[in-house]
PDB file of C-alpha atoms in Angstrom:
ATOM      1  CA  UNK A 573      93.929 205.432 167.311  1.00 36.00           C
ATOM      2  CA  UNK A 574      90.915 204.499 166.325  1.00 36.00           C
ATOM      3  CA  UNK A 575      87.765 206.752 166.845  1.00 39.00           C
ATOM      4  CA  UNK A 576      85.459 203.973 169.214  1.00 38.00           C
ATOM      5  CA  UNK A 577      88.880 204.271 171.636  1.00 39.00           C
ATOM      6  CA  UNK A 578      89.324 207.167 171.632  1.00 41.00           C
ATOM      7  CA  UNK A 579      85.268 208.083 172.622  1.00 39.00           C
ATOM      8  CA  UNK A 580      85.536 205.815 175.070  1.00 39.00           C
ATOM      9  CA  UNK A 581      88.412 207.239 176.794  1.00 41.00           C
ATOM     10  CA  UNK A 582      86.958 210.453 177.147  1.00 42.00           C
ATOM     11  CA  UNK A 583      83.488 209.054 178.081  1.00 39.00           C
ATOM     12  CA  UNK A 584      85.399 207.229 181.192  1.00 40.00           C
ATOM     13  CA  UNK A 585      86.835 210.555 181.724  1.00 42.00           C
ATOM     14  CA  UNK A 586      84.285 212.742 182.079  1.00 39.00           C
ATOM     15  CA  UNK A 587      82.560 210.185 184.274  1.00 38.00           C
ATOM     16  CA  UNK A 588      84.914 210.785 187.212  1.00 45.00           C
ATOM     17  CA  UNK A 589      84.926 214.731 186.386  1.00 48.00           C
ATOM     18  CA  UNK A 590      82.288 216.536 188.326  1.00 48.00           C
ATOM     19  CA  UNK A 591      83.348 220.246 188.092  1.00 65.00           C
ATOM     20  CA  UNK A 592      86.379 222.015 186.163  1.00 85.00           C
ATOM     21  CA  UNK A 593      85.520 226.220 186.321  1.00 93.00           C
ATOM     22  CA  UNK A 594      87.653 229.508 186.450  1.00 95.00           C
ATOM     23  CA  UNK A 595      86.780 232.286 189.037  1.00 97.00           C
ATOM     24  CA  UNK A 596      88.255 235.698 189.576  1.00 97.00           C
ATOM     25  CA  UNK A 597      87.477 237.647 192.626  1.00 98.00           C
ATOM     26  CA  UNK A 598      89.656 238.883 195.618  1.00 98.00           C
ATOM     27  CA  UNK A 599      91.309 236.994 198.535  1.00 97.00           C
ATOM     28  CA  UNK A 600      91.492 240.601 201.214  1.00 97.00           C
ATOM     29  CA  UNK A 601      91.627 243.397 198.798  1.00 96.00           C
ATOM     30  CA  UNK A 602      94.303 241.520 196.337  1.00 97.00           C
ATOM     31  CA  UNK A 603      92.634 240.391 192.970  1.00 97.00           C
ATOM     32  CA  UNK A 604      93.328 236.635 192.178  1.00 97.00           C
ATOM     33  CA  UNK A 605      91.888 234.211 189.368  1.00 96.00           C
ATOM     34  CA  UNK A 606      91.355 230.690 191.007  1.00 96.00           C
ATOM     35  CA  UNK A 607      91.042 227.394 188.653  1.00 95.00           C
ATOM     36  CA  UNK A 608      89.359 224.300 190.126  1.00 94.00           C
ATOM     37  CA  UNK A 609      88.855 220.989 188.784  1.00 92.00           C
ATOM     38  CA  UNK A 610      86.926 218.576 191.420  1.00 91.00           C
ATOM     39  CA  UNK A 611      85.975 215.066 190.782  1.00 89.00           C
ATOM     40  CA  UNK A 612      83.223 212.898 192.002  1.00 86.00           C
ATOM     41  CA  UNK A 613      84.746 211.326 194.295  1.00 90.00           C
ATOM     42  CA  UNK A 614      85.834 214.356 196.006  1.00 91.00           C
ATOM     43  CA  UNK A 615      89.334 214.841 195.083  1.00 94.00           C
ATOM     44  CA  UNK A 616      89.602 218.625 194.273  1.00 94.00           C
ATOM     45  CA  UNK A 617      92.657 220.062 192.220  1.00 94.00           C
ATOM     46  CA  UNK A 618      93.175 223.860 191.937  1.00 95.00           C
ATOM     47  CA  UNK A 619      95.004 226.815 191.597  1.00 95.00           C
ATOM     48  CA  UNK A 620      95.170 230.355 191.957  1.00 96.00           C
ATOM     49  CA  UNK A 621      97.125 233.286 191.000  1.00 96.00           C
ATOM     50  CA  UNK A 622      97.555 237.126 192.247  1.00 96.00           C
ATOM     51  CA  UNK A 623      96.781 239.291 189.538  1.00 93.00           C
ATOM     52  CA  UNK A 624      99.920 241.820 189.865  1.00 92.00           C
ATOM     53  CA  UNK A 625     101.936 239.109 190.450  1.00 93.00           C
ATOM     54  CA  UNK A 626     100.765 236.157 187.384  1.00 94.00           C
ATOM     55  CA  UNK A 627     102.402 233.126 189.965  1.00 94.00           C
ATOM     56  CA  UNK A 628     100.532 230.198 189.569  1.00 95.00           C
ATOM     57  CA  UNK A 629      99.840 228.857 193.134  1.00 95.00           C
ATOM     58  CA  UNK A 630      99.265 224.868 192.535  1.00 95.00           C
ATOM     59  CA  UNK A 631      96.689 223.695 195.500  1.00 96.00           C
ATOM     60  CA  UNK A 632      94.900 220.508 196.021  1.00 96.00           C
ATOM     61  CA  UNK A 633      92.675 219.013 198.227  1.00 96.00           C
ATOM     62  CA  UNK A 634      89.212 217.568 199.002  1.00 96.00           C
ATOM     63  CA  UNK A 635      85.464 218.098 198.564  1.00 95.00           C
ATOM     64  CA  UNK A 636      83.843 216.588 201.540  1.00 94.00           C
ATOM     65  CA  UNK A 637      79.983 217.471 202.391  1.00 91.00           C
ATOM     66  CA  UNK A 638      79.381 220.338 200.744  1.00 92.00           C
ATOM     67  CA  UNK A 639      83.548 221.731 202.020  1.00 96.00           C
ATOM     68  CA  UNK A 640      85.951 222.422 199.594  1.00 96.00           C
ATOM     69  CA  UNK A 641      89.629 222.548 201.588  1.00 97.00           C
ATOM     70  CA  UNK A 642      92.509 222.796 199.356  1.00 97.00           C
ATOM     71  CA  UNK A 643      96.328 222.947 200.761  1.00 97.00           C
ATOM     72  CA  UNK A 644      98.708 225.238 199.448  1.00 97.00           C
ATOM     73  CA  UNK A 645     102.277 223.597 200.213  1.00 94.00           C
ATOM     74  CA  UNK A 646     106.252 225.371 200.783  1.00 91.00           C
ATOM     75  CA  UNK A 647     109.058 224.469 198.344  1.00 87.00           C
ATOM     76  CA  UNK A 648     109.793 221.587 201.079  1.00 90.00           C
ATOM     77  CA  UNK A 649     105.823 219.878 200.333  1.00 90.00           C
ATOM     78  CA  UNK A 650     104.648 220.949 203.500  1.00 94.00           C
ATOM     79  CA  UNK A 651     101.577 222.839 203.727  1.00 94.00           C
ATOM     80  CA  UNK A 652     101.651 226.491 204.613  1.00 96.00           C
ATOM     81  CA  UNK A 653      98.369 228.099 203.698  1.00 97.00           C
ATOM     82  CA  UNK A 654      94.508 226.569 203.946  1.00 97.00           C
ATOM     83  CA  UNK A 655      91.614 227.913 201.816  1.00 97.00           C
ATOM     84  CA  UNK A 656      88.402 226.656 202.857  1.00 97.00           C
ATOM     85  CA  UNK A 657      85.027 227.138 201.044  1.00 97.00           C
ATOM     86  CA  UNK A 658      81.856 225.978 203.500  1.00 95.00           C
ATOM     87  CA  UNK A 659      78.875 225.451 201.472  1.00 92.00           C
ATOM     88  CA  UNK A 660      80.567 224.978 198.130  1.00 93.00           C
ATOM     89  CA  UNK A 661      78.581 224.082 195.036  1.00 89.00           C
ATOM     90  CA  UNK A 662      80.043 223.842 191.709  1.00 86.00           C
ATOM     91  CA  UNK A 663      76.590 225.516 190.356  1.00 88.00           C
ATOM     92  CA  UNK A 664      76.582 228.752 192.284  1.00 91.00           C
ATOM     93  CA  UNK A 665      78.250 231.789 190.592  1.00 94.00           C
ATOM     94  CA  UNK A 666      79.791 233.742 193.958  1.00 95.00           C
ATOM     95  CA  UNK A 667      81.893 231.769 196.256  1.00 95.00           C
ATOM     96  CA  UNK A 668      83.107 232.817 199.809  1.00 96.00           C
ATOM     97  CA  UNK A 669      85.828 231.740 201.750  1.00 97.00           C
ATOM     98  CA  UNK A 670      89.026 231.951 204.141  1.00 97.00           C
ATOM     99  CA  UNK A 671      92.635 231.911 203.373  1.00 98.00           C
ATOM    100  CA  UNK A 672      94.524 231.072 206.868  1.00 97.00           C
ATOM    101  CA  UNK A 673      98.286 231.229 206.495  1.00 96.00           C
ATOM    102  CA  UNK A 674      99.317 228.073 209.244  1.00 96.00           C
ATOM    103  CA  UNK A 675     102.380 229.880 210.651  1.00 93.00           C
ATOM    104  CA  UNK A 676     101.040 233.389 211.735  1.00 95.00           C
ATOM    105  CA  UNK A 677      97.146 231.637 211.993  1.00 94.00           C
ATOM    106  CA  UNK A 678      96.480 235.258 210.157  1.00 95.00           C
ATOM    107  CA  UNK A 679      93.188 235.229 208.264  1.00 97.00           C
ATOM    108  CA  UNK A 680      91.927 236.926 205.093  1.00 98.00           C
ATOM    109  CA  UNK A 681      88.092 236.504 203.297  1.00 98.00           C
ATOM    110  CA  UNK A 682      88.042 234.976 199.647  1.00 98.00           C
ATOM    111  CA  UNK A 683      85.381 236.581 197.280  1.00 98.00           C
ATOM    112  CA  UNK A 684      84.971 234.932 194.065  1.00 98.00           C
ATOM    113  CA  UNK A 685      82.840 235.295 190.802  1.00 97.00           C
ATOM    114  CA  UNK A 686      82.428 232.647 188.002  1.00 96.00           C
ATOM    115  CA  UNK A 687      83.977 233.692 185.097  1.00 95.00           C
ATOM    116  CA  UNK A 688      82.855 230.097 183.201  1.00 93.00           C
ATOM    117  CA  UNK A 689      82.423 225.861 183.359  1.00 91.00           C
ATOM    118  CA  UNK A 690      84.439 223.809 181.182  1.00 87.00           C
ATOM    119  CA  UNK A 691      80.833 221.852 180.590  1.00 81.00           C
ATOM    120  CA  UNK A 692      80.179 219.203 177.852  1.00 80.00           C
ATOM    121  CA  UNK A 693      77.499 218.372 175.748  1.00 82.00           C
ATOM    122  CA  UNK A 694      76.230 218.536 171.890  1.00 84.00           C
ATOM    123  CA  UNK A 695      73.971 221.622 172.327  1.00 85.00           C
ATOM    124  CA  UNK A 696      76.435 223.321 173.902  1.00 86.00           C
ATOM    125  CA  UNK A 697      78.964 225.906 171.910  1.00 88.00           C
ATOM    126  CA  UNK A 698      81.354 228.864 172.930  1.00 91.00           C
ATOM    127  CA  UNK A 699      84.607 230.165 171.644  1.00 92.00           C
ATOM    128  CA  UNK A 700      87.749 230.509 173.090  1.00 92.00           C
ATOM    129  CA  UNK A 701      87.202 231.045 176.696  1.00 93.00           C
ATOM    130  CA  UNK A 702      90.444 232.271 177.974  1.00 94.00           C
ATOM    131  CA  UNK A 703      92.431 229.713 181.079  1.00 93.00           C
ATOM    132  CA  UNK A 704      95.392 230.978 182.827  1.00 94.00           C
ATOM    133  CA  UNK A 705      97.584 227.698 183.317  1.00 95.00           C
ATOM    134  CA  UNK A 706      99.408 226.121 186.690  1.00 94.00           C
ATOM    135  CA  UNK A 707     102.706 226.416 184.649  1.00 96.00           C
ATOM    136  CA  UNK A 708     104.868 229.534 183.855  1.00 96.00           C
ATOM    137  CA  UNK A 709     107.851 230.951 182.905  1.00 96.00           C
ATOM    138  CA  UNK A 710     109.965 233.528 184.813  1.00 94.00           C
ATOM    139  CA  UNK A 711     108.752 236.248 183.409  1.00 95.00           C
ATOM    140  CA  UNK A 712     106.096 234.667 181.286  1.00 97.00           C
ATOM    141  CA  UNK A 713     103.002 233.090 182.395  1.00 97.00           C
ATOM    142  CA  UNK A 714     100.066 231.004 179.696  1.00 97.00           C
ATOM    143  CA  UNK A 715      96.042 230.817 178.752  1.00 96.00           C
ATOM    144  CA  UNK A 716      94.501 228.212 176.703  1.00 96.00           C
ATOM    145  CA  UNK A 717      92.237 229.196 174.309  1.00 96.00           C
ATOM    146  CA  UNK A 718      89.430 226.398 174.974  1.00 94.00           C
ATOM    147  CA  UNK A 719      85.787 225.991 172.751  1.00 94.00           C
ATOM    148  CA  UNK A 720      83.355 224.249 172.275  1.00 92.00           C
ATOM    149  CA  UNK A 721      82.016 223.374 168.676  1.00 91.00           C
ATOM    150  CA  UNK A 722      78.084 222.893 168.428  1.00 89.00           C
ATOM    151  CA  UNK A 723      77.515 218.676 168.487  1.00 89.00           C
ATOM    152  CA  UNK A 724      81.113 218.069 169.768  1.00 90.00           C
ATOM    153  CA  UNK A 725      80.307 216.516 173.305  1.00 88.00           C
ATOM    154  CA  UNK A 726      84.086 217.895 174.417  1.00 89.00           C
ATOM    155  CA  UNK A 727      85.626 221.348 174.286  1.00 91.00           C
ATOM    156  CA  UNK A 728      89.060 221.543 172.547  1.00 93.00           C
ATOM    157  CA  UNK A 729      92.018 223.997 173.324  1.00 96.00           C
ATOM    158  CA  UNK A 730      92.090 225.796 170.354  1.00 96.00           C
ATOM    159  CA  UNK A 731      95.003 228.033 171.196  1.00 97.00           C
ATOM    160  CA  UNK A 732      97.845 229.196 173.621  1.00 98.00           C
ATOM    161  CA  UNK A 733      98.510 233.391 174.854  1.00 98.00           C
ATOM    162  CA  UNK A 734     101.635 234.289 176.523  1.00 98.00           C
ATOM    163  CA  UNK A 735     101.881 237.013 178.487  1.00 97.00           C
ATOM    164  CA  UNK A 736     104.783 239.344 179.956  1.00 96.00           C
ATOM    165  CA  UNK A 737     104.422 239.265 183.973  1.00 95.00           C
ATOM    166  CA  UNK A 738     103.287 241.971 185.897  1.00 86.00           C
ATOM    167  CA  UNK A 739     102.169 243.979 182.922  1.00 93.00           C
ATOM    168  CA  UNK A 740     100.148 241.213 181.035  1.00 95.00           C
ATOM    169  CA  UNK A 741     100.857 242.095 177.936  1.00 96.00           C
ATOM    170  CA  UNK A 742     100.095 239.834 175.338  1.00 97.00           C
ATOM    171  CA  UNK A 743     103.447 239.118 173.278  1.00 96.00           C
ATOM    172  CA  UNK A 744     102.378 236.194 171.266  1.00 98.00           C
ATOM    173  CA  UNK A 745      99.189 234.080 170.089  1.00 98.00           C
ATOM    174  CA  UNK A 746      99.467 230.365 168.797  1.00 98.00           C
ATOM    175  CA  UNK A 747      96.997 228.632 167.174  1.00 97.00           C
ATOM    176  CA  UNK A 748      95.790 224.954 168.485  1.00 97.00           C
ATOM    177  CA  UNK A 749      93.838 221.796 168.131  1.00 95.00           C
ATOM    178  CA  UNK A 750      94.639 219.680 171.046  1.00 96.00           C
ATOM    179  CA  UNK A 751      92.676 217.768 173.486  1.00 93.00           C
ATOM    180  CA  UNK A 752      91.763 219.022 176.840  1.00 92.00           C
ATOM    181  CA  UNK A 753      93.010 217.451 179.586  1.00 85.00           C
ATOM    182  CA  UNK A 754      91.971 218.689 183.218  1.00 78.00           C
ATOM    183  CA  UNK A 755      94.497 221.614 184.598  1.00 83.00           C
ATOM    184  CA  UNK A 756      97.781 219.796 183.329  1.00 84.00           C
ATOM    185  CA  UNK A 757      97.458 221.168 179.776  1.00 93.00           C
ATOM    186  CA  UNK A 758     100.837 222.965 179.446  1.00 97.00           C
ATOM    187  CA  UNK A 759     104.181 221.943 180.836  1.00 97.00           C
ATOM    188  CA  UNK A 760     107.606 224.234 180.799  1.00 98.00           C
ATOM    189  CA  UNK A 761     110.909 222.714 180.342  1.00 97.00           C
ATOM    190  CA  UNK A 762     114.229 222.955 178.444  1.00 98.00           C
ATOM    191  CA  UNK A 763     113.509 220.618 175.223  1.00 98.00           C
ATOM    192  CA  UNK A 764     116.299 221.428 173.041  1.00 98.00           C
ATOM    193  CA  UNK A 765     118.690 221.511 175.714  1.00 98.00           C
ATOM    194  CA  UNK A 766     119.945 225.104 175.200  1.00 97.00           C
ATOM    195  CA  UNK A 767     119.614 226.129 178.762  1.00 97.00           C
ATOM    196  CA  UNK A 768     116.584 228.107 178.190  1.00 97.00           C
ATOM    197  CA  UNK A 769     112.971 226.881 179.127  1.00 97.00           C
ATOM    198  CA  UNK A 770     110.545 226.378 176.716  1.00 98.00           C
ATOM    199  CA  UNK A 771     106.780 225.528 176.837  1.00 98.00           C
ATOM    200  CA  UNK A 772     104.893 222.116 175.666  1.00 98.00           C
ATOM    201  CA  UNK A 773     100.935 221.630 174.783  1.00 98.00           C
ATOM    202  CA  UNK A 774      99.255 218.277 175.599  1.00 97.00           C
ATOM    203  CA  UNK A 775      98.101 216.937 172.457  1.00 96.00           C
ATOM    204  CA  UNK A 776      96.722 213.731 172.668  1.00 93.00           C
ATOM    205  CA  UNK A 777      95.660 210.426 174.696  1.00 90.00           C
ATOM    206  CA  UNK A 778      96.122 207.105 173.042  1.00 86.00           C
ATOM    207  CA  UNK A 779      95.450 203.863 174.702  1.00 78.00           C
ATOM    208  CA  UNK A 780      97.464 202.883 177.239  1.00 77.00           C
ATOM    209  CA  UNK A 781      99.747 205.282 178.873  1.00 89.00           C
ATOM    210  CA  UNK A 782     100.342 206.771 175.548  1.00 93.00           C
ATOM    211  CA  UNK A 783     100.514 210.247 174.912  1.00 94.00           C
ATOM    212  CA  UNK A 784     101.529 212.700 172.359  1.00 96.00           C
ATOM    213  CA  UNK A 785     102.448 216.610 172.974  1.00 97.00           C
ATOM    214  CA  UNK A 786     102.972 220.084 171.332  1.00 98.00           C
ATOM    215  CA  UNK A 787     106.680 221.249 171.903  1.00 98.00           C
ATOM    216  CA  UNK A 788     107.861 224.997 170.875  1.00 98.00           C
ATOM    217  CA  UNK A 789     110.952 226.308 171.407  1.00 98.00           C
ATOM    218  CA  UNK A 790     112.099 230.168 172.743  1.00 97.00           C
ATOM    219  CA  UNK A 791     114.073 231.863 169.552  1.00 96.00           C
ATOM    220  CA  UNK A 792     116.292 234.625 171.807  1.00 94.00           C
ATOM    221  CA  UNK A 793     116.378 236.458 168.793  1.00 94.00           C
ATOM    222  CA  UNK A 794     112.777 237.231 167.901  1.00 95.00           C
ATOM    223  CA  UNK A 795     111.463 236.899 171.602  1.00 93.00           C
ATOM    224  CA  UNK A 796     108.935 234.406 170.164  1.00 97.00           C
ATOM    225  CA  UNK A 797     108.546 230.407 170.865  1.00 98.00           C
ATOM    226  CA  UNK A 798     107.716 228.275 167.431  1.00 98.00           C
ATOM    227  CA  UNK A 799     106.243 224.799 167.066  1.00 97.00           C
ATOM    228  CA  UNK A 800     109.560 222.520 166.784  1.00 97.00           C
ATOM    229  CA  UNK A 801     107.920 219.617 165.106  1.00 96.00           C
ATOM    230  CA  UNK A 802     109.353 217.662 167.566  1.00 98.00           C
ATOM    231  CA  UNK A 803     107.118 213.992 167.439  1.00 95.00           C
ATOM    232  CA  UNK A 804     106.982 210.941 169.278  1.00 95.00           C
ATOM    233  CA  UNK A 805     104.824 208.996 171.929  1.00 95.00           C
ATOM    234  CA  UNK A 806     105.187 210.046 175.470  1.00 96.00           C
ATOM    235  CA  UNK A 807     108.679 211.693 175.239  1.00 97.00           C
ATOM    236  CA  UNK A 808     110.486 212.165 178.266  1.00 97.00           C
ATOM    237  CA  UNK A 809     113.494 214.885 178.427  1.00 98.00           C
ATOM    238  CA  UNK A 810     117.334 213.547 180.014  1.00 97.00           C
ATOM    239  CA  UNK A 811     118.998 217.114 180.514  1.00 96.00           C
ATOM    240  CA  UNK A 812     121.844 215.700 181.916  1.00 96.00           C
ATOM    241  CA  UNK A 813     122.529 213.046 179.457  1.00 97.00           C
ATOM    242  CA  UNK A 814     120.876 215.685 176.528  1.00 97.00           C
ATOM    243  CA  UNK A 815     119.064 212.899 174.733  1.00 98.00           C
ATOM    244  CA  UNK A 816     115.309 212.696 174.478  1.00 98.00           C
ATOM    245  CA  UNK A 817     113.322 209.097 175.190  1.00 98.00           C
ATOM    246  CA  UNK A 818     110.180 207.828 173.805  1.00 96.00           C
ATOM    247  CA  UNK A 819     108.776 205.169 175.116  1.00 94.00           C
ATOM    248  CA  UNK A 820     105.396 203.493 173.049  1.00 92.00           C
ATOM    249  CA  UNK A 821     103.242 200.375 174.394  1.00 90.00           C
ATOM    250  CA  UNK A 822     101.330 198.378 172.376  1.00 88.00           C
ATOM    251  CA  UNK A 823      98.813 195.544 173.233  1.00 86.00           C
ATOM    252  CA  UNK A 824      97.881 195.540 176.795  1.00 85.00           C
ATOM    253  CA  UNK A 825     101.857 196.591 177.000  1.00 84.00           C
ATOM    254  CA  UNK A 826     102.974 192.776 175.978  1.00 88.00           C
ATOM    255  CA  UNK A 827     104.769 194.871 172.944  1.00 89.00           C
ATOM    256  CA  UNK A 828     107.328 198.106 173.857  1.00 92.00           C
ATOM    257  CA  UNK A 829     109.377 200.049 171.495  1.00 93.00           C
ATOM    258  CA  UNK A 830     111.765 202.695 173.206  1.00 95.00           C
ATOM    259  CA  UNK A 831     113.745 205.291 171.291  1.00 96.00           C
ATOM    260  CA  UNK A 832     116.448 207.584 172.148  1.00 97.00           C
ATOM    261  CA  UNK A 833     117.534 210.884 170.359  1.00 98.00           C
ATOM    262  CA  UNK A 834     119.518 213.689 169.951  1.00 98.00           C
ATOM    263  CA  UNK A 835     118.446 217.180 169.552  1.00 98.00           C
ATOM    264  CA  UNK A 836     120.906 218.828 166.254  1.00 97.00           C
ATOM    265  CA  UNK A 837     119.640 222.277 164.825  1.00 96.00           C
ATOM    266  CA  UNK A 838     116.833 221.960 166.905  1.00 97.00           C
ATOM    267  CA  UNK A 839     115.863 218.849 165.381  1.00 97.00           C
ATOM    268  CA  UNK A 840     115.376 215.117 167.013  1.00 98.00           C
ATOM    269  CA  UNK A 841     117.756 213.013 165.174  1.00 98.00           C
ATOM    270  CA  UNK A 842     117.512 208.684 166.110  1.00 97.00           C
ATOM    271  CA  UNK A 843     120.263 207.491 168.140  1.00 97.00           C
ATOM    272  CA  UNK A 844     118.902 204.554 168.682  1.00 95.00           C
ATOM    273  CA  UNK A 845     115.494 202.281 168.611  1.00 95.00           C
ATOM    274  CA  UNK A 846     114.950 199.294 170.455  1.00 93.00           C
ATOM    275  CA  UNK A 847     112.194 196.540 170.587  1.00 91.00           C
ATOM    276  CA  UNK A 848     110.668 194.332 173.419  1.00 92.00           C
ATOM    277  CA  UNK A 849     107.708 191.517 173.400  1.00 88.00           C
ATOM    278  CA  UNK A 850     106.251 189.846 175.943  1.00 88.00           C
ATOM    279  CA  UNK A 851     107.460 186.027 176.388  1.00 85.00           C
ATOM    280  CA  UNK A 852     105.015 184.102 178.274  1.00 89.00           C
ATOM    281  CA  UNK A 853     107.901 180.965 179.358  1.00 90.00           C
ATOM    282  CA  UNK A 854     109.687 183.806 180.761  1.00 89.00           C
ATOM    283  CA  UNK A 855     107.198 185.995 182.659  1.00 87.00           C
ATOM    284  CA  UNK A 856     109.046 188.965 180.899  1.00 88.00           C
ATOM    285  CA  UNK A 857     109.861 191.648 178.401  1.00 90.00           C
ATOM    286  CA  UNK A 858     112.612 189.812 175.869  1.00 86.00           C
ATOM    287  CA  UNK A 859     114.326 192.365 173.748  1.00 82.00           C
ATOM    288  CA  UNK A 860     113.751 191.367 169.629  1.00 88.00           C
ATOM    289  CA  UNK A 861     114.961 192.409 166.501  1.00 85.00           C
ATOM    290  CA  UNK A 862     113.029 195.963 165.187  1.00 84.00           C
ATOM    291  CA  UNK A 863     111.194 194.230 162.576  1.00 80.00           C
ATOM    292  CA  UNK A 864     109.282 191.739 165.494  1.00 73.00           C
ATOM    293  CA  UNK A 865     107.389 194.772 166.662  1.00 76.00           C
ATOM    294  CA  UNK A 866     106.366 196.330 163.465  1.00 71.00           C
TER     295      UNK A 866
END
């Protein structure tokens, strides 16, 4: 991609971010960290997590005069808990609020602290500021390692901790150069299709819809996840048919080439690779030979 796009992407982005910052602090007397990222037209996306517990608690909602209400929802997408912030502002260091659980109407005070803004700018540096993530394992749960390099306008994630539930220890470190992308940095999932979950890193916007990500694989031997070279643009994961799709737009998507693999020895092998260009007497997507789309 070529440098001017890719600047102008993230300019676009950070022009409908208004706030992305971690807190810690207590909701009754049970320590929690809370992640927010709001935008400026309100839309708020968050979450929190108890401390003895490390269960990322994925809440959204709105930011409307100066009142930051975010929903938590059930398994069946209804919502179940309300945590409302009066007075919010993204530049004060101690928030206050109320969790209200909708069944029982039962009440507890939220006390926060900043811990840090994911801010931009060229003057601006700092080093691996630690972000737990909305996605975890069952017994496992993540933080990015995100800084920011003096004259870079964006911050980076420069690595990934995992941690062992409940007693937070640290079991392994991996180092990183990936883009940053709001709160959906990390993803779990079964990529190798060996009934165990792994973990993926988002790597990298293109134009388009196209994306590219990090994917490492759980070795049950050593107890540690490694980087499974695994490549392609914006791979999607069929665990009942055990193949793995890529799907890569070109051109204002008038060109598509889709992919399909297998996973052998842990590594993607081609099944099969097809291409498609737009045809203007048809209104459609005609399906050519490879070479057409090179």
């Amino acid at each position: 991609m070529k440098p001017t796009l890719y600047t102008l992407m993230l300019l676009l982005l950070s022009f409908n971010a208004f706030g992305q910052a971690s807190y810690s602090g207590f909701i009754d007397q049970y320590p929690i960290e809370l992640v927010t990222n709001i935008y400026s037209d309100g839309v708020a996306s968050a979450f929190y997590a108890y401390s003895n517990y490390d269960e990322p608690i994925v809440i959204n909602g709105t930011l409307k005069q100066d009142k930051l209400t975010l929903n938590e929802k059930d398994s069946n997408g209804k919502n179940k808990a309300i945590l409302i912030f009066e007075n919010f502002d993204t530049k004060r260091n101690q928030l206050e609020g109320t969790w209200k659980d909708l069944n029982s109407n039962k009440q507890f005070k939220i006390r926060l602290t900043k811990n840090f803004d994911i801010d931009s700018g060229e003057s601006m540096e700092w080093t691996n500021r630690e972000i737990i993530q909305s996605s975890s394992l069952k017994d496992k749960y993540f933080k990015l390692l995100i800084s920011k390099a003096k004259g870079d306008f964006y911050a980076t994630v420069t690595g990934v901790k995992i941690f062992e539930k409940k007693t937070d220890k640290l079991v392994q470190q991996i180092d990183l150069d990936c883009q940053l992308q709001g709160l959906n940095n990390l993803s779990v999932g079964d990529y190798n299709f060996d009934n165990i979950e792994d973990f993926s890193v988002f790597q990298q916007s293109f134009a388009g819809p196209n994306t590219s990500s990090l994917y490492f694989l759980y070795n049950p031997k050593s107890n540690k996840y490694f980087d499974s070279g695994f490549s392609g643009i914006s791979l999607e994961f069929d665990g009942k048919t055990k193949r793995i799709h890529e799907r890569d737009q070109c051109c204002a998507g008038s060109i598509v080439t889709t992919a399909e693999y297998k996973v052998i020895n842990n590594k993607m092998v081609l099944v099969k690779k097809r291409c498609f260009k737009w045809d203007d007497k048809k209104e459609e997507l005609v399906e050519r030979k490879i070479e057409d789309c090179q």
